[in-house]
Each structure stands twice: as structure tokens, then as C-alpha cells.
């Protein structure tokens, strides 16, 4: 198993290099089913957040605060400036035709203003509202307990699974359901749009508090540059009980300085997925880790997971399910992923 504390060290060293120029950095973790993406992402985030919270508890001289700003609404517009804005009439028309575009990989996401949710900008792709992104200019609140601030946040790809209702509208719905988890069964259109939004948020230049001491360490610099200028970004998650995506499950706030994106296809060199890595590469503020594990080990892990989750009644059925779907996806990832300079390959055996 990978040393996640060492990986956390690497992320923090990279953040220290970028803290003066980039409000955020991104870490992309990609790998086949069963390679440990979620576990590694959670461990790295927890390690970083625990260290930051311990720092806050240990020192009394400088406490985190949010610098005031009147620019939040403008920042929302900047993050969304390339996304078509629909009025209420246009929105009703587009939503009434939503299912017609369920397999349209060229579909252009749009946005609308939701006054019922903090005057948020809601970004919608071919997966409709279940896969939507929400960007809010509502002021971020500082936790009463100083140890409750998390600076690292996971953004899983799972929330962009097309809903079962959407899969029902495929030309071959039976195959779509069997192959759920394959590239076409995700709202890659809106995931790429999310990537563009998050990448822009990485390029915001931090503004440091005037009372920050010269020569301050990384965590003090972070504490001294939280800003109300940064809007909250809400991302869908996957509800395993409902077996469908659910909106607003994950939130990146003004306190989020490290975004950990994990998923199967974030380096896949086809359709919308091939645009994800270049978008972040342009920020010069991204680390990329591709996880590697042998097929036999993947099969064992995923088959057991299928049994544990109730998707298979026994291990043999779990293996069959892996070979019908997950194995195909794993081979595609291995054979058709981008192989660019700066991508670290990590063995999770």
C-alpha cells in the first residue's frame, strides 16, 4: 500500500511552491476500478486536514479569518463567463428536450440563475439537474471551532454518473445499464465544464493579510489569505442507496486550498475526458498520479466489493460482474490514457 503520509508531504511541498501565486492547487488521482483511488484520496486529505487543524490548535499567535471582499459575485461571473446563460423561457425549453441529448457528447452545458438557492449560478450538462454544478456567492462562514477548517477537499467523479432515468433514454438502454460506469454513461460534458471552473479558481492570486509576519510558514500563509472573494462550488455526489447522483453533495469553500479529483477517466484520451488534464495543466498548479495494479488483484478487490455492496450474491458472481464491465473499463484506461510528462505512475499493489 502506498505511504499516504509521504503523498501528503508531497502535496504540501507543492502547495508551498504555489501559495504566493495560486489560491488553490489540484491533485488528479486516476486509476482503474479497484486501484484504491477513493481510499488514497481520503487518506491524503485527512492527513493534510489533520495537520492543519493541529497547527491551529497548537499556535495562538495567528488565527484564520476571511478577508472581506465585495468581489464574490464578480468572481462567480468570471468562473462562468464562457457558459451560456439562459433566461427562464429558454431554460424551460432546454429542460423539456433534455433527454434528447443524453448521448450527445458535443452537448454544450448551460447555466441559469437559481434565486431559490442563494442566487446561485447552476451549470447543467447533458445529464440534467442530477449532475449539475452550483456556484454560490453567499458568504462563507468561519467555523466557531478553529479546528474544524478543512483545506483539502475530494471531488469524486461518481457524481457525474448519468441517472438511471437518463440511461433509460439511450438508444440501447439495456446495454447502457449493464455497462454503467463506462465512459459514455457519465456526463462528461459537465465534468469537463467543472474542470474549467475549478482550474480558473486555482489561478486566483491570493491576497495576504497585512498583519502576517514576514517569513511565515505555509499554514500561516494559508490562514492569512482566506478570502470572501472565493465563491462556494457545490458538486454532485453519488447516493448508493438511491443508486443515482445527488446534487450538492460536496462543497468547495473559500477554505479549500487543495482540490483532490479522483476518478476512472480523468486521463482518458477520448471525447470530453481528453480535455480535463490540459485544462489543469495550463494552471501550472496540478499534480497527477496514475495508479497501477495488476488485473488479478483488481479482479479480487472489485469482486469482493460487489459482494459487500449487494451487487453480487457471491464471489463468483462478483468476478463475472467484474469481467463483463469493470475489466473492459480497466483495459481501456490502461491502453487509452494520456501519457504526458509530469504524470507520476504509482503502484498500489
PDB file of C-alpha atoms in Angstrom, residues 96-345:
ATOM      1  CA  UNK A  96     -38.070  19.841 -21.870  1.00  0.00           C
ATOM      2  CA  UNK A  97     -35.692  18.493 -24.521  1.00  0.00           C
ATOM      3  CA  UNK A  98     -33.018  17.317 -22.082  1.00  0.00           C
ATOM      4  CA  UNK A  99     -33.453  13.587 -22.637  1.00  0.00           C
ATOM      5  CA  UNK A 100     -32.958  14.000 -26.382  1.00  0.00           C
ATOM      6  CA  UNK A 101     -29.326  14.933 -25.729  1.00  0.00           C
ATOM      7  CA  UNK A 102     -28.469  12.149 -23.309  1.00  0.00           C
ATOM      8  CA  UNK A 103     -25.936  10.607 -25.727  1.00  0.00           C
ATOM      9  CA  UNK A 104     -24.788  13.869 -27.304  1.00  0.00           C
ATOM     10  CA  UNK A 105     -21.108  14.133 -26.386  1.00  0.00           C
ATOM     11  CA  UNK A 106     -20.965  17.538 -28.090  1.00  0.00           C
ATOM     12  CA  UNK A 107     -23.723  18.997 -25.929  1.00  0.00           C
ATOM     13  CA  UNK A 108     -22.759  22.436 -24.606  1.00  0.00           C
ATOM     14  CA  UNK A 109     -23.566  22.935 -20.894  1.00  0.00           C
ATOM     15  CA  UNK A 110     -25.645  25.962 -19.987  1.00  0.00           C
ATOM     16  CA  UNK A 111     -26.404  27.827 -16.791  1.00  0.00           C
ATOM     17  CA  UNK A 112     -29.273  29.607 -15.143  1.00  0.00           C
ATOM     18  CA  UNK A 113     -29.709  31.718 -12.024  1.00  0.00           C
ATOM     19  CA  UNK A 114     -31.499  29.981  -9.157  1.00  0.00           C
ATOM     20  CA  UNK A 115     -32.921  32.624  -6.837  1.00  0.00           C
ATOM     21  CA  UNK A 116     -34.255  29.927  -4.504  1.00  0.00           C
ATOM     22  CA  UNK A 117     -30.695  28.855  -3.706  1.00  0.00           C
ATOM     23  CA  UNK A 118     -28.744  31.951  -2.712  1.00  0.00           C
ATOM     24  CA  UNK A 119     -28.954  33.481  -6.205  1.00  0.00           C
ATOM     25  CA  UNK A 120     -26.643  30.695  -7.389  1.00  0.00           C
ATOM     26  CA  UNK A 121     -25.440  30.003 -10.897  1.00  0.00           C
ATOM     27  CA  UNK A 122     -26.436  26.431 -11.754  1.00  0.00           C
ATOM     28  CA  UNK A 123     -24.485  24.726 -14.542  1.00  0.00           C
ATOM     29  CA  UNK A 124     -26.241  21.884 -16.359  1.00  0.00           C
ATOM     30  CA  UNK A 125     -24.921  19.423 -18.931  1.00  0.00           C
ATOM     31  CA  UNK A 126     -26.480  16.549 -20.809  1.00  0.00           C
ATOM     32  CA  UNK A 127     -27.189  14.720 -17.545  1.00  0.00           C
ATOM     33  CA  UNK A 128     -29.618  17.412 -16.434  1.00  0.00           C
ATOM     34  CA  UNK A 129     -30.060  18.624 -12.865  1.00  0.00           C
ATOM     35  CA  UNK A 130     -28.808  15.406 -11.156  1.00  0.00           C
ATOM     36  CA  UNK A 131     -25.289  16.140 -12.491  1.00  0.00           C
ATOM     37  CA  UNK A 132     -25.482  19.906 -12.084  1.00  0.00           C
ATOM     38  CA  UNK A 133     -22.869  22.188 -10.518  1.00  0.00           C
ATOM     39  CA  UNK A 134     -23.865  25.133  -8.331  1.00  0.00           C
ATOM     40  CA  UNK A 135     -21.750  28.216  -7.692  1.00  0.00           C
ATOM     41  CA  UNK A 136     -22.876  30.473  -4.863  1.00  0.00           C
ATOM     42  CA  UNK A 137     -21.768  33.952  -3.874  1.00  0.00           C
ATOM     43  CA  UNK A 138     -23.155  33.514  -0.356  1.00  0.00           C
ATOM     44  CA  UNK A 139     -20.571  34.422   2.272  1.00  0.00           C
ATOM     45  CA  UNK A 140     -18.566  31.518   3.698  1.00  0.00           C
ATOM     46  CA  UNK A 141     -18.898  31.267   7.473  1.00  0.00           C
ATOM     47  CA  UNK A 142     -15.866  30.791   9.710  1.00  0.00           C
ATOM     48  CA  UNK A 143     -16.335  27.729  11.964  1.00  0.00           C
ATOM     49  CA  UNK A 144     -16.634  28.561  15.654  1.00  0.00           C
ATOM     50  CA  UNK A 145     -14.163  25.787  16.434  1.00  0.00           C
ATOM     51  CA  UNK A 146     -10.860  26.693  14.832  1.00  0.00           C
ATOM     52  CA  UNK A 147     -10.000  23.013  14.455  1.00  0.00           C
ATOM     53  CA  UNK A 148     -12.901  22.424  12.066  1.00  0.00           C
ATOM     54  CA  UNK A 149     -11.386  24.037   8.979  1.00  0.00           C
ATOM     55  CA  UNK A 150     -10.528  21.659   6.138  1.00  0.00           C
ATOM     56  CA  UNK A 151      -8.178  22.908   3.440  1.00  0.00           C
ATOM     57  CA  UNK A 152      -8.213  19.720   1.328  1.00  0.00           C
ATOM     58  CA  UNK A 153     -11.411  18.540  -0.367  1.00  0.00           C
ATOM     59  CA  UNK A 154     -12.149  15.490  -2.512  1.00  0.00           C
ATOM     60  CA  UNK A 155     -14.128  15.944  -5.730  1.00  0.00           C
ATOM     61  CA  UNK A 156     -15.156  12.440  -6.861  1.00  0.00           C
ATOM     62  CA  UNK A 157     -16.168  11.673 -10.430  1.00  0.00           C
ATOM     63  CA  UNK A 158     -19.018   9.445  -9.196  1.00  0.00           C
ATOM     64  CA  UNK A 159     -21.482  12.325  -9.003  1.00  0.00           C
ATOM     65  CA  UNK A 160     -21.402  12.542 -12.791  1.00  0.00           C
ATOM     66  CA  UNK A 161     -22.866   9.078 -13.359  1.00  0.00           C
ATOM     67  CA  UNK A 162     -25.879   9.601 -15.586  1.00  0.00           C
ATOM     68  CA  UNK A 163     -29.056   8.785 -13.675  1.00  0.00           C
ATOM     69  CA  UNK A 164     -30.916   5.564 -14.364  1.00  0.00           C
ATOM     70  CA  UNK A 165     -33.717   7.618 -15.913  1.00  0.00           C
ATOM     71  CA  UNK A 166     -31.196   9.039 -18.353  1.00  0.00           C
ATOM     72  CA  UNK A 167     -29.797   5.597 -19.154  1.00  0.00           C
ATOM     73  CA  UNK A 168     -33.347   4.517 -19.994  1.00  0.00           C
ATOM     74  CA  UNK A 169     -33.267   7.046 -22.856  1.00  0.00           C
ATOM     75  CA  UNK A 170     -30.188   5.583 -24.559  1.00  0.00           C
ATOM     76  CA  UNK A 171     -30.645   4.004 -27.980  1.00  0.00           C
ATOM     77  CA  UNK A 172     -29.768   0.710 -26.272  1.00  0.00           C
ATOM     78  CA  UNK A 173     -30.917   1.164 -22.661  1.00  0.00           C
ATOM     79  CA  UNK A 174     -30.290  -2.452 -21.671  1.00  0.00           C
ATOM     80  CA  UNK A 175     -26.641  -2.192 -22.683  1.00  0.00           C
ATOM     81  CA  UNK A 176     -26.340   1.226 -21.025  1.00  0.00           C
ATOM     82  CA  UNK A 177     -27.453  -0.222 -17.691  1.00  0.00           C
ATOM     83  CA  UNK A 178     -25.167  -3.262 -17.971  1.00  0.00           C
ATOM     84  CA  UNK A 179     -22.239  -1.035 -18.911  1.00  0.00           C
ATOM     85  CA  UNK A 180     -22.983   1.633 -16.323  1.00  0.00           C
ATOM     86  CA  UNK A 181     -19.621   3.025 -15.325  1.00  0.00           C
ATOM     87  CA  UNK A 182     -18.248   3.024 -18.874  1.00  0.00           C
ATOM     88  CA  UNK A 183     -17.239   6.420 -20.333  1.00  0.00           C
ATOM     89  CA  UNK A 184     -20.484   7.177 -22.234  1.00  0.00           C
ATOM     90  CA  UNK A 185     -22.586   6.639 -19.094  1.00  0.00           C
ATOM     91  CA  UNK A 186     -21.126   9.714 -17.391  1.00  0.00           C
ATOM     92  CA  UNK A 187     -21.988  13.352 -18.015  1.00  0.00           C
ATOM     93  CA  UNK A 188     -18.510  14.052 -19.336  1.00  0.00           C
ATOM     94  CA  UNK A 189     -19.750  17.324 -20.824  1.00  0.00           C
ATOM     95  CA  UNK A 190     -20.471  18.808 -17.421  1.00  0.00           C
ATOM     96  CA  UNK A 191     -17.439  17.196 -15.803  1.00  0.00           C
ATOM     97  CA  UNK A 192     -15.219  18.992 -18.296  1.00  0.00           C
ATOM     98  CA  UNK A 193     -17.098  22.198 -17.509  1.00  0.00           C
ATOM     99  CA  UNK A 194     -16.463  21.613 -13.804  1.00  0.00           C
ATOM    100  CA  UNK A 195     -12.774  21.136 -14.576  1.00  0.00           C
ATOM    101  CA  UNK A 196     -12.670  24.503 -16.334  1.00  0.00           C
ATOM    102  CA  UNK A 197     -14.360  26.193 -13.369  1.00  0.00           C
ATOM    103  CA  UNK A 198     -12.041  24.602 -10.818  1.00  0.00           C
ATOM    104  CA  UNK A 199      -8.963  25.337 -12.908  1.00  0.00           C
ATOM    105  CA  UNK A 200      -9.942  29.010 -13.042  1.00  0.00           C
ATOM    106  CA  UNK A 201     -10.336  29.032  -9.275  1.00  0.00           C
ATOM    107  CA  UNK A 202      -6.777  27.716  -8.972  1.00  0.00           C
ATOM    108  CA  UNK A 203      -5.424  30.732 -10.846  1.00  0.00           C
ATOM    109  CA  UNK A 204      -6.830  33.339  -8.446  1.00  0.00           C
ATOM    110  CA  UNK A 205      -3.907  35.153  -6.834  1.00  0.00           C
ATOM    111  CA  UNK A 206      -4.011  35.056  -3.021  1.00  0.00           C
ATOM    112  CA  UNK A 207      -4.082  38.295  -1.053  1.00  0.00           C
ATOM    113  CA  UNK A 208      -2.284  38.083   2.260  1.00  0.00           C
ATOM    114  CA  UNK A 209      -3.317  39.806   5.458  1.00  0.00           C
ATOM    115  CA  UNK A 210      -1.197  42.843   6.308  1.00  0.00           C
ATOM    116  CA  UNK A 211      -0.505  41.550   9.806  1.00  0.00           C
ATOM    117  CA  UNK A 212       1.005  38.308   8.528  1.00  0.00           C
ATOM    118  CA  UNK A 213       4.588  38.068   9.726  1.00  0.00           C
ATOM    119  CA  UNK A 214       7.395  38.014   7.188  1.00  0.00           C
ATOM    120  CA  UNK A 215       8.824  34.551   6.746  1.00  0.00           C
ATOM    121  CA  UNK A 216       5.626  32.867   7.887  1.00  0.00           C
ATOM    122  CA  UNK A 217       5.267  29.150   7.257  1.00  0.00           C
ATOM    123  CA  UNK A 218       2.849  27.525   4.831  1.00  0.00           C
ATOM    124  CA  UNK A 219      -0.056  27.045   7.229  1.00  0.00           C
ATOM    125  CA  UNK A 220       0.177  30.631   8.497  1.00  0.00           C
ATOM    126  CA  UNK A 221       0.219  31.881   4.907  1.00  0.00           C
ATOM    127  CA  UNK A 222      -2.891  29.846   4.195  1.00  0.00           C
ATOM    128  CA  UNK A 223      -4.590  31.148   7.343  1.00  0.00           C
ATOM    129  CA  UNK A 224      -3.663  34.687   6.346  1.00  0.00           C
ATOM    130  CA  UNK A 225      -5.102  34.543   2.848  1.00  0.00           C
ATOM    131  CA  UNK A 226      -8.583  33.044   3.151  1.00  0.00           C
ATOM    132  CA  UNK A 227     -10.855  35.371   1.192  1.00  0.00           C
ATOM    133  CA  UNK A 228     -14.581  36.014   0.903  1.00  0.00           C
ATOM    134  CA  UNK A 229     -13.871  36.694  -2.769  1.00  0.00           C
ATOM    135  CA  UNK A 230     -13.868  32.940  -3.405  1.00  0.00           C
ATOM    136  CA  UNK A 231     -17.364  31.579  -4.144  1.00  0.00           C
ATOM    137  CA  UNK A 232     -18.566  28.209  -2.900  1.00  0.00           C
ATOM    138  CA  UNK A 233     -18.757  25.495  -5.552  1.00  0.00           C
ATOM    139  CA  UNK A 234     -21.208  22.634  -4.990  1.00  0.00           C
ATOM    140  CA  UNK A 235     -20.603  19.352  -6.803  1.00  0.00           C
ATOM    141  CA  UNK A 236     -22.877  16.302  -7.133  1.00  0.00           C
ATOM    142  CA  UNK A 237     -22.112  13.040  -5.379  1.00  0.00           C
ATOM    143  CA  UNK A 238     -23.431   9.514  -5.793  1.00  0.00           C
ATOM    144  CA  UNK A 239     -26.147   8.232  -3.471  1.00  0.00           C
ATOM    145  CA  UNK A 240     -25.501   4.496  -3.171  1.00  0.00           C
ATOM    146  CA  UNK A 241     -28.861   3.911  -1.504  1.00  0.00           C
ATOM    147  CA  UNK A 242     -30.698   5.514  -4.429  1.00  0.00           C
ATOM    148  CA  UNK A 243     -28.108   4.255  -6.945  1.00  0.00           C
ATOM    149  CA  UNK A 244     -28.166   7.668  -8.586  1.00  0.00           C
ATOM    150  CA  UNK A 245     -26.336  11.006  -8.457  1.00  0.00           C
ATOM    151  CA  UNK A 246     -27.396  13.598  -5.912  1.00  0.00           C
ATOM    152  CA  UNK A 247     -26.786  17.339  -6.158  1.00  0.00           C
ATOM    153  CA  UNK A 248     -24.789  19.491  -3.727  1.00  0.00           C
ATOM    154  CA  UNK A 249     -23.079  16.547  -2.021  1.00  0.00           C
ATOM    155  CA  UNK A 250     -19.616  18.121  -1.974  1.00  0.00           C
ATOM    156  CA  UNK A 251     -18.701  21.752  -1.416  1.00  0.00           C
ATOM    157  CA  UNK A 252     -15.511  23.670  -2.069  1.00  0.00           C
ATOM    158  CA  UNK A 253     -15.481  26.800   0.078  1.00  0.00           C
ATOM    159  CA  UNK A 254     -13.117  29.718   0.489  1.00  0.00           C
ATOM    160  CA  UNK A 255     -11.170  27.493   2.896  1.00  0.00           C
ATOM    161  CA  UNK A 256     -10.459  24.869   0.215  1.00  0.00           C
ATOM    162  CA  UNK A 257      -6.859  25.223  -0.966  1.00  0.00           C
ATOM    163  CA  UNK A 258      -6.265  21.692  -2.264  1.00  0.00           C
ATOM    164  CA  UNK A 259      -8.696  20.004  -4.657  1.00  0.00           C
ATOM    165  CA  UNK A 260      -8.293  16.236  -4.968  1.00  0.00           C
ATOM    166  CA  UNK A 261     -10.069  14.983  -8.080  1.00  0.00           C
ATOM    167  CA  UNK A 262     -10.389  11.215  -8.269  1.00  0.00           C
ATOM    168  CA  UNK A 263     -11.940   9.085 -10.968  1.00  0.00           C
ATOM    169  CA  UNK A 264     -11.550   6.492 -13.668  1.00  0.00           C
ATOM    170  CA  UNK A 265     -11.339   8.586 -16.808  1.00  0.00           C
ATOM    171  CA  UNK A 266      -9.596  11.816 -15.878  1.00  0.00           C
ATOM    172  CA  UNK A 267      -6.686  10.950 -18.192  1.00  0.00           C
ATOM    173  CA  UNK A 268      -8.680   9.113 -20.857  1.00  0.00           C
ATOM    174  CA  UNK A 269      -7.635  10.249 -24.317  1.00  0.00           C
ATOM    175  CA  UNK A 270     -11.089  10.377 -25.893  1.00  0.00           C
ATOM    176  CA  UNK A 271     -14.211  12.581 -26.121  1.00  0.00           C
ATOM    177  CA  UNK A 272     -14.641  15.175 -23.358  1.00  0.00           C
ATOM    178  CA  UNK A 273     -12.318  13.372 -20.951  1.00  0.00           C
ATOM    179  CA  UNK A 274      -9.271  14.251 -23.027  1.00  0.00           C
ATOM    180  CA  UNK A 275      -9.806  17.915 -22.167  1.00  0.00           C
ATOM    181  CA  UNK A 276      -9.613  17.505 -18.380  1.00  0.00           C
ATOM    182  CA  UNK A 277      -5.847  17.218 -17.918  1.00  0.00           C
ATOM    183  CA  UNK A 278      -4.907  20.047 -20.348  1.00  0.00           C
ATOM    184  CA  UNK A 279      -7.271  22.441 -18.545  1.00  0.00           C
ATOM    185  CA  UNK A 280      -5.466  21.885 -15.251  1.00  0.00           C
ATOM    186  CA  UNK A 281      -2.044  21.692 -16.874  1.00  0.00           C
ATOM    187  CA  UNK A 282      -2.463  25.284 -18.042  1.00  0.00           C
ATOM    188  CA  UNK A 283      -2.717  26.449 -14.420  1.00  0.00           C
ATOM    189  CA  UNK A 284       0.775  25.136 -13.616  1.00  0.00           C
ATOM    190  CA  UNK A 285      -0.752  24.144 -10.279  1.00  0.00           C
ATOM    191  CA  UNK A 286      -1.547  20.448 -10.637  1.00  0.00           C
ATOM    192  CA  UNK A 287      -0.090  17.115  -9.564  1.00  0.00           C
ATOM    193  CA  UNK A 288      -1.197  13.990 -11.431  1.00  0.00           C
ATOM    194  CA  UNK A 289      -0.970  10.444 -10.079  1.00  0.00           C
ATOM    195  CA  UNK A 290      -1.947   7.424 -12.157  1.00  0.00           C
ATOM    196  CA  UNK A 291      -2.469   4.323 -10.025  1.00  0.00           C
ATOM    197  CA  UNK A 292      -1.333   0.968 -11.347  1.00  0.00           C
ATOM    198  CA  UNK A 293      -2.340  -2.525 -10.239  1.00  0.00           C
ATOM    199  CA  UNK A 294      -2.385  -5.950 -11.898  1.00  0.00           C
ATOM    200  CA  UNK A 295      -5.608  -7.321 -13.385  1.00  0.00           C
ATOM    201  CA  UNK A 296      -5.763 -10.292 -10.985  1.00  0.00           C
ATOM    202  CA  UNK A 297      -5.572  -8.018  -7.959  1.00  0.00           C
ATOM    203  CA  UNK A 298      -8.148  -5.663  -9.441  1.00  0.00           C
ATOM    204  CA  UNK A 299     -10.488  -8.583 -10.068  1.00  0.00           C
ATOM    205  CA  UNK A 300     -10.180  -9.842  -6.497  1.00  0.00           C
ATOM    206  CA  UNK A 301     -10.744  -6.414  -4.962  1.00  0.00           C
ATOM    207  CA  UNK A 302     -13.670  -5.430  -7.168  1.00  0.00           C
ATOM    208  CA  UNK A 303     -15.404  -8.812  -6.927  1.00  0.00           C
ATOM    209  CA  UNK A 304     -15.309  -8.615  -3.124  1.00  0.00           C
ATOM    210  CA  UNK A 305     -16.593  -5.042  -3.295  1.00  0.00           C
ATOM    211  CA  UNK A 306     -19.527  -6.109  -5.480  1.00  0.00           C
ATOM    212  CA  UNK A 307     -20.468  -8.767  -2.913  1.00  0.00           C
ATOM    213  CA  UNK A 308     -20.124  -6.341   0.009  1.00  0.00           C
ATOM    214  CA  UNK A 309     -22.297  -3.730  -1.721  1.00  0.00           C
ATOM    215  CA  UNK A 310     -25.004  -6.235  -2.644  1.00  0.00           C
ATOM    216  CA  UNK A 311     -24.397  -6.004  -6.387  1.00  0.00           C
ATOM    217  CA  UNK A 312     -23.431  -9.694  -6.480  1.00  0.00           C
ATOM    218  CA  UNK A 313     -24.757 -12.567  -4.315  1.00  0.00           C
ATOM    219  CA  UNK A 314     -21.405 -14.349  -4.065  1.00  0.00           C
ATOM    220  CA  UNK A 315     -17.762 -14.051  -5.073  1.00  0.00           C
ATOM    221  CA  UNK A 316     -18.190 -15.977  -8.336  1.00  0.00           C
ATOM    222  CA  UNK A 317     -20.961 -13.609  -9.404  1.00  0.00           C
ATOM    223  CA  UNK A 318     -18.763 -10.691  -8.367  1.00  0.00           C
ATOM    224  CA  UNK A 319     -15.985 -11.969 -10.619  1.00  0.00           C
ATOM    225  CA  UNK A 320     -18.438 -12.336 -13.508  1.00  0.00           C
ATOM    226  CA  UNK A 321     -19.642  -8.777 -12.996  1.00  0.00           C
ATOM    227  CA  UNK A 322     -16.048  -7.535 -12.968  1.00  0.00           C
ATOM    228  CA  UNK A 323     -15.243  -9.300 -16.235  1.00  0.00           C
ATOM    229  CA  UNK A 324     -18.377  -8.080 -18.026  1.00  0.00           C
ATOM    230  CA  UNK A 325     -17.903  -4.417 -17.165  1.00  0.00           C
ATOM    231  CA  UNK A 326     -15.055  -3.339 -14.871  1.00  0.00           C
ATOM    232  CA  UNK A 327     -12.372  -5.273 -16.736  1.00  0.00           C
ATOM    233  CA  UNK A 328     -13.321  -3.618 -20.024  1.00  0.00           C
ATOM    234  CA  UNK A 329     -13.049  -0.210 -18.364  1.00  0.00           C
ATOM    235  CA  UNK A 330      -9.715  -1.108 -16.754  1.00  0.00           C
ATOM    236  CA  UNK A 331      -8.218  -2.172 -20.086  1.00  0.00           C
ATOM    237  CA  UNK A 332      -9.469   0.995 -21.764  1.00  0.00           C
ATOM    238  CA  UNK A 333      -7.870   3.125 -19.048  1.00  0.00           C
ATOM    239  CA  UNK A 334      -4.569   1.277 -19.374  1.00  0.00           C
ATOM    240  CA  UNK A 335      -4.435   1.402 -23.170  1.00  0.00           C
ATOM    241  CA  UNK A 336      -6.024   4.768 -23.932  1.00  0.00           C
ATOM    242  CA  UNK A 337      -4.867   7.134 -21.204  1.00  0.00           C
ATOM    243  CA  UNK A 338      -2.732  10.191 -21.806  1.00  0.00           C
ATOM    244  CA  UNK A 339       0.954   9.609 -21.192  1.00  0.00           C
ATOM    245  CA  UNK A 340       2.300  13.094 -20.655  1.00  0.00           C
ATOM    246  CA  UNK A 341       5.328  14.472 -18.879  1.00  0.00           C
ATOM    247  CA  UNK A 342       4.621  15.168 -15.236  1.00  0.00           C
ATOM    248  CA  UNK A 343       2.252  12.239 -14.671  1.00  0.00           C
ATOM    249  CA  UNK A 344       3.524  10.022 -11.841  1.00  0.00           C
ATOM    250  CA  UNK A 345       2.681   6.315 -12.024  1.00  0.00           C
TER     251      UNK A 345
END
